[in-house]
Short mmCIF file of C-alpha atoms in Angstrom, two decimals:
data_model
loop_
_atom_site.label_atom_id
_atom_site.label_comp_id
_atom_site.label_asym_id
_atom_site.label_seq_id
_atom_site.Cartn_x
_atom_site.Cartn_y
_atom_site.Cartn_z
CA GLU A 1 60.29 24.49 -12.62
CA GLU A 2 60.59 27.74 -10.67
CA GLU A 3 64.22 27.93 -11.61
CA ASP A 4 63.27 27.60 -15.24
CA ILE A 5 61.05 30.65 -14.92
CA ALA A 6 63.83 32.73 -13.42
CA MET A 7 66.40 31.69 -15.94
CA SER A 8 64.28 31.92 -19.09
CA CYS A 9 64.37 35.70 -19.61
CA SER A 10 67.39 35.99 -21.92
CA SER A 11 65.77 34.35 -24.90
CA GLU A 12 62.39 36.11 -24.18
CA ALA A 13 64.10 39.52 -24.25
CA THR A 14 65.20 39.04 -27.80
CA GLU A 15 61.58 38.55 -28.82
CA SER A 16 60.10 41.63 -27.25
CA ASP A 17 62.55 43.77 -27.80
CA ARG A 18 62.55 53.09 7.49
CA HIS A 19 60.10 54.79 7.84
CA VAL A 20 62.38 57.87 7.82
CA HIS A 21 60.41 60.72 6.36
CA GLU A 22 62.32 64.02 6.31
CA HIS A 23 60.20 66.28 4.19
CA GLY A 24 57.72 67.78 6.53
CA HIS A 25 56.78 64.63 8.56
CA ASP A 26 57.10 63.95 12.22
CA GLY A 27 59.91 61.72 13.49
CA HIS A 28 55.39 54.26 -15.29
CA VAL A 29 59.52 52.97 -19.83
CA CYS A 30 56.83 50.25 -20.46
CA ASP A 31 55.22 48.80 -23.51
CA GLY A 32 52.42 50.91 -24.90
CA HIS A 33 51.80 54.59 -25.68
CA CYS A 34 50.40 57.07 -23.20
CA GLU A 35 47.83 59.68 -24.08
CA HIS A 36 49.21 61.99 -21.45
CA GLY A 37 52.52 62.71 -23.07
CA HIS A 38 54.81 60.05 -21.60
CA ASP A 39 55.36 56.30 -21.77
CA HIS A 40 53.87 54.07 -19.21
CA GLY A 41 52.70 50.47 -18.80
CA GLU A 42 49.61 49.29 -20.61
CA HIS A 43 47.05 48.25 -18.09
CA GLU A 44 44.56 45.51 -18.52
CA LYS A 45 42.08 43.60 -16.40
CA PRO A 46 43.00 39.94 -16.37
CA ASP A 47 40.45 37.21 -15.83
CA GLU A 48 43.03 34.92 -14.33
CA TRP A 49 46.71 34.65 -13.41
CA GLU A 50 47.87 33.51 -16.89
CA GLU A 51 51.64 33.81 -16.47
CA PRO A 52 53.77 32.25 -13.68
CA SER A 53 53.86 34.21 -10.47
CA LEU A 54 57.13 35.44 -9.01
CA PHE A 55 55.68 35.28 -5.48
CA ALA A 56 57.89 32.33 -4.52
CA TYR A 57 60.98 34.40 -5.30
CA ILE A 58 60.08 37.32 -3.05
CA ASP A 59 62.17 37.47 0.15
CA LEU A 60 59.48 38.92 2.40
CA GLU A 61 61.80 39.40 5.33
CA GLN A 62 63.93 41.75 3.27
CA CYS A 63 60.98 43.77 1.88
CA ARG A 64 60.10 47.00 3.57
CA LEU A 65 57.49 49.77 3.59
CA LEU A 66 58.19 53.47 4.06
CA ASN A 67 55.59 55.88 5.48
CA ALA A 68 53.14 53.00 6.03
CA GLN A 69 50.76 52.29 8.89
CA GLN A 70 51.61 48.62 8.64
CA GLU A 71 54.98 47.15 9.49
CA SER A 72 55.29 44.11 7.29
CA ALA A 73 55.16 44.13 3.50
CA ASP A 74 53.33 40.75 3.48
CA VAL A 75 50.02 42.59 3.93
CA VAL A 76 50.29 43.71 0.33
CA LEU A 77 52.69 41.34 -1.43
CA LYS A 78 50.31 38.48 -1.93
CA HIS A 79 50.19 35.03 -3.39
CA PRO A 80 48.36 35.06 -6.79
CA SER A 81 45.40 33.27 -5.22
CA ARG A 82 44.97 36.24 -2.84
CA LEU A 83 45.46 39.13 -5.18
CA THR A 84 41.77 40.16 -5.05
CA ASP A 85 41.61 39.54 -1.30
CA ARG A 86 40.77 42.77 0.53
CA SER A 87 41.25 41.49 4.06
CA THR A 88 44.70 43.04 4.30
CA TRP A 89 46.29 46.10 2.71
CA VAL A 90 49.01 48.70 3.05
CA GLU A 91 48.05 52.30 3.79
CA SER A 92 50.32 55.35 3.94
CA ASP A 93 50.71 57.07 7.28
CA VAL A 94 51.21 60.81 7.59
CA ASP A 95 50.37 61.80 3.98
CA GLU A 96 49.63 60.16 0.62
CA GLU A 97 53.23 59.19 -0.27
CA LEU A 98 54.24 55.52 0.02
CA ILE A 99 57.27 53.43 -0.89
CA VAL A 100 57.32 49.66 -1.20
CA HIS A 101 60.70 47.95 -1.59
CA VAL A 102 60.48 44.39 -3.01
CA GLN A 103 63.49 42.13 -2.59
CA PHE A 104 63.88 38.89 -4.58
CA ALA A 105 65.83 35.94 -3.33
CA SER A 106 67.43 35.49 -6.76
CA ALA A 107 67.54 37.31 -10.07
CA VAL A 108 64.19 37.28 -11.90
CA CYS A 109 62.66 38.64 -15.07
CA VAL A 110 59.53 40.72 -14.41
CA ARG A 111 57.01 40.68 -17.25
CA LYS A 112 54.04 42.30 -15.49
CA ILE A 113 53.33 44.29 -12.28
CA CYS A 114 49.85 43.78 -10.82
CA LEU A 115 48.12 46.22 -8.49
CA LEU A 116 44.76 46.43 -6.67
CA GLY A 117 44.19 49.96 -5.44
CA GLY A 118 42.07 51.30 -2.61
CA GLU A 119 38.58 52.86 -2.70
CA GLU A 120 37.26 56.39 -2.00
CA ASP A 121 40.06 58.10 -4.00
CA SER A 122 42.81 56.41 -1.95
CA CYS A 123 44.07 54.50 -5.05
CA PRO A 124 47.52 55.67 -6.08
CA ARG A 125 47.54 57.96 -9.13
CA GLU A 126 50.90 56.83 -10.46
CA MET A 127 53.75 54.46 -9.70
CA HIS A 128 57.44 55.11 -10.21
CA VAL A 129 59.74 52.02 -10.41
CA TRP A 130 63.45 51.59 -9.76
CA ILE A 131 65.27 48.38 -10.55
CA ASN A 132 68.10 47.18 -8.25
CA ARG A 133 68.16 50.37 -6.21
CA GLU A 134 68.00 49.81 -2.48
CA ASP A 135 68.81 53.36 -1.53
CA ILE A 136 65.55 55.01 -2.63
CA ASP A 137 63.73 56.98 0.14
CA PHE A 138 61.69 60.13 0.36
CA ASP A 139 64.85 62.27 0.34
CA ASN A 140 65.87 61.22 -3.18
CA ALA A 141 62.76 59.66 -4.78
CA ARG A 142 61.95 62.81 -6.76
CA ASP A 143 65.54 63.31 -7.94
CA VAL A 144 66.80 59.87 -8.90
CA PRO A 145 65.74 58.90 -12.48
CA PHE A 146 63.43 55.93 -12.50
CA THR A 147 62.89 53.32 -15.22
CA PRO A 148 59.15 53.56 -15.89
CA ARG A 149 56.32 55.78 -14.70
CA MET A 150 53.00 53.94 -14.75
CA GLU A 151 49.65 55.74 -14.38
CA VAL A 152 47.15 53.94 -12.22
CA PRO A 153 43.39 54.38 -12.97
CA ASN A 154 41.13 55.19 -10.09
CA ASP A 155 39.61 51.70 -10.00
CA HIS A 156 39.45 49.67 -6.82
CA ARG A 157 37.22 46.92 -8.28
CA HIS A 158 39.75 45.33 -10.64
CA LEU A 159 43.22 43.95 -10.47
CA ILE A 160 45.30 45.90 -13.00
CA ASP A 161 48.19 44.46 -14.95
CA TYR A 162 51.07 46.66 -16.21
CA GLN A 163 53.24 45.09 -18.84
CA THR A 164 56.86 46.11 -18.48
CA LYS A 165 59.33 46.87 -21.26
CA TYR A 166 61.11 43.58 -20.95
CA VAL A 167 64.59 44.73 -21.94
CA HIS A 168 64.73 46.79 -18.73
CA PHE A 169 63.28 44.17 -16.40
CA GLN A 170 65.79 41.36 -16.72
CA ASN A 171 68.18 40.32 -13.95
CA VAL A 172 66.03 42.05 -11.33
CA HIS A 173 67.19 41.54 -7.78
CA SER A 174 64.87 44.20 -6.29
CA LEU A 175 62.17 46.66 -7.24
CA THR A 176 61.37 49.87 -5.45
CA LEU A 177 57.92 51.29 -6.05
CA PHE A 178 57.13 54.88 -5.19
CA PHE A 179 53.49 56.12 -5.06
CA PRO A 180 53.76 59.91 -4.83
CA SER A 181 50.04 60.75 -4.91
CA ASN A 182 46.47 59.49 -5.07
CA TYR A 183 43.11 60.78 -6.26
CA GLY A 184 42.42 63.12 -3.38
CA ALA A 185 42.31 61.08 -0.18
CA GLU A 186 44.50 61.93 2.79
CA THR A 187 46.22 58.54 2.62
CA THR A 188 47.08 56.05 -0.14
CA LYS A 189 45.77 52.48 0.05
CA ILE A 190 46.83 49.39 -1.87
CA TYR A 191 45.24 45.97 -1.36
CA ALA A 192 47.65 43.87 -3.39
CA LEU A 193 50.79 43.91 -5.44
CA GLY A 194 51.99 40.99 -7.54
CA PHE A 195 54.61 40.22 -10.21
CA LYS A 196 54.47 37.91 -13.22
CA ALA A 197 57.16 36.20 -15.21
CA THR A 198 57.15 34.96 -18.80
CA PRO A 199 56.67 31.17 -18.94
CA PRO A 200 59.79 29.28 -19.95
CA SER A 201 59.78 28.09 -23.56
CA THR A 202 60.49 24.58 -24.63
CA SER A 203 63.79 25.70 -26.02
CA ASP A 204 64.79 27.25 -22.70
CA THR A 205 64.15 24.09 -20.71
CA SER A 206 65.70 21.76 -23.30
CA SER A 207 68.89 23.78 -23.46
CA ARG A 208 69.57 23.36 -19.76
#
């Protein structure tokens, strides 16, 4: 069933169209229209995890955090049942910038990115996303073109869904998420990140 989720993106697309910090530290294109002059993901507040989760496809041992107080990405990459759990989180270290690299065990199709931000203005203000780029760090994050820029509302009470532009998010082996700023806090805090796939259709499963 999980394999069906990973392999079902081709037909769906036709329907929808190390902690090395060198810059002064010590050793959103998605569906929807933006009111701020650029495209970014539409965000919504889901009541439940409607679409299949890609959590089972995440290779947690290969995921990494840059400029984070925590060492392991599993504090923020959570099972769908824990996406509103605030007992663990990732928080940036020497300033507000934070990079989360997510590695998948096999190619997936990402339909939505889910985020639960921190309180007291520590929620990230925006998120830049690269697909299948494992070389992104703080030296090149501001220079390498990214696929979408997604604006994040200053809302720590709700899990926010960002719908991707599906044509760009097929055959995804990894995602690199860069959070360059927040709403004024000294550090950036994120309680949870999750990823959703489109459910396999009957035609997808019957054709295999």
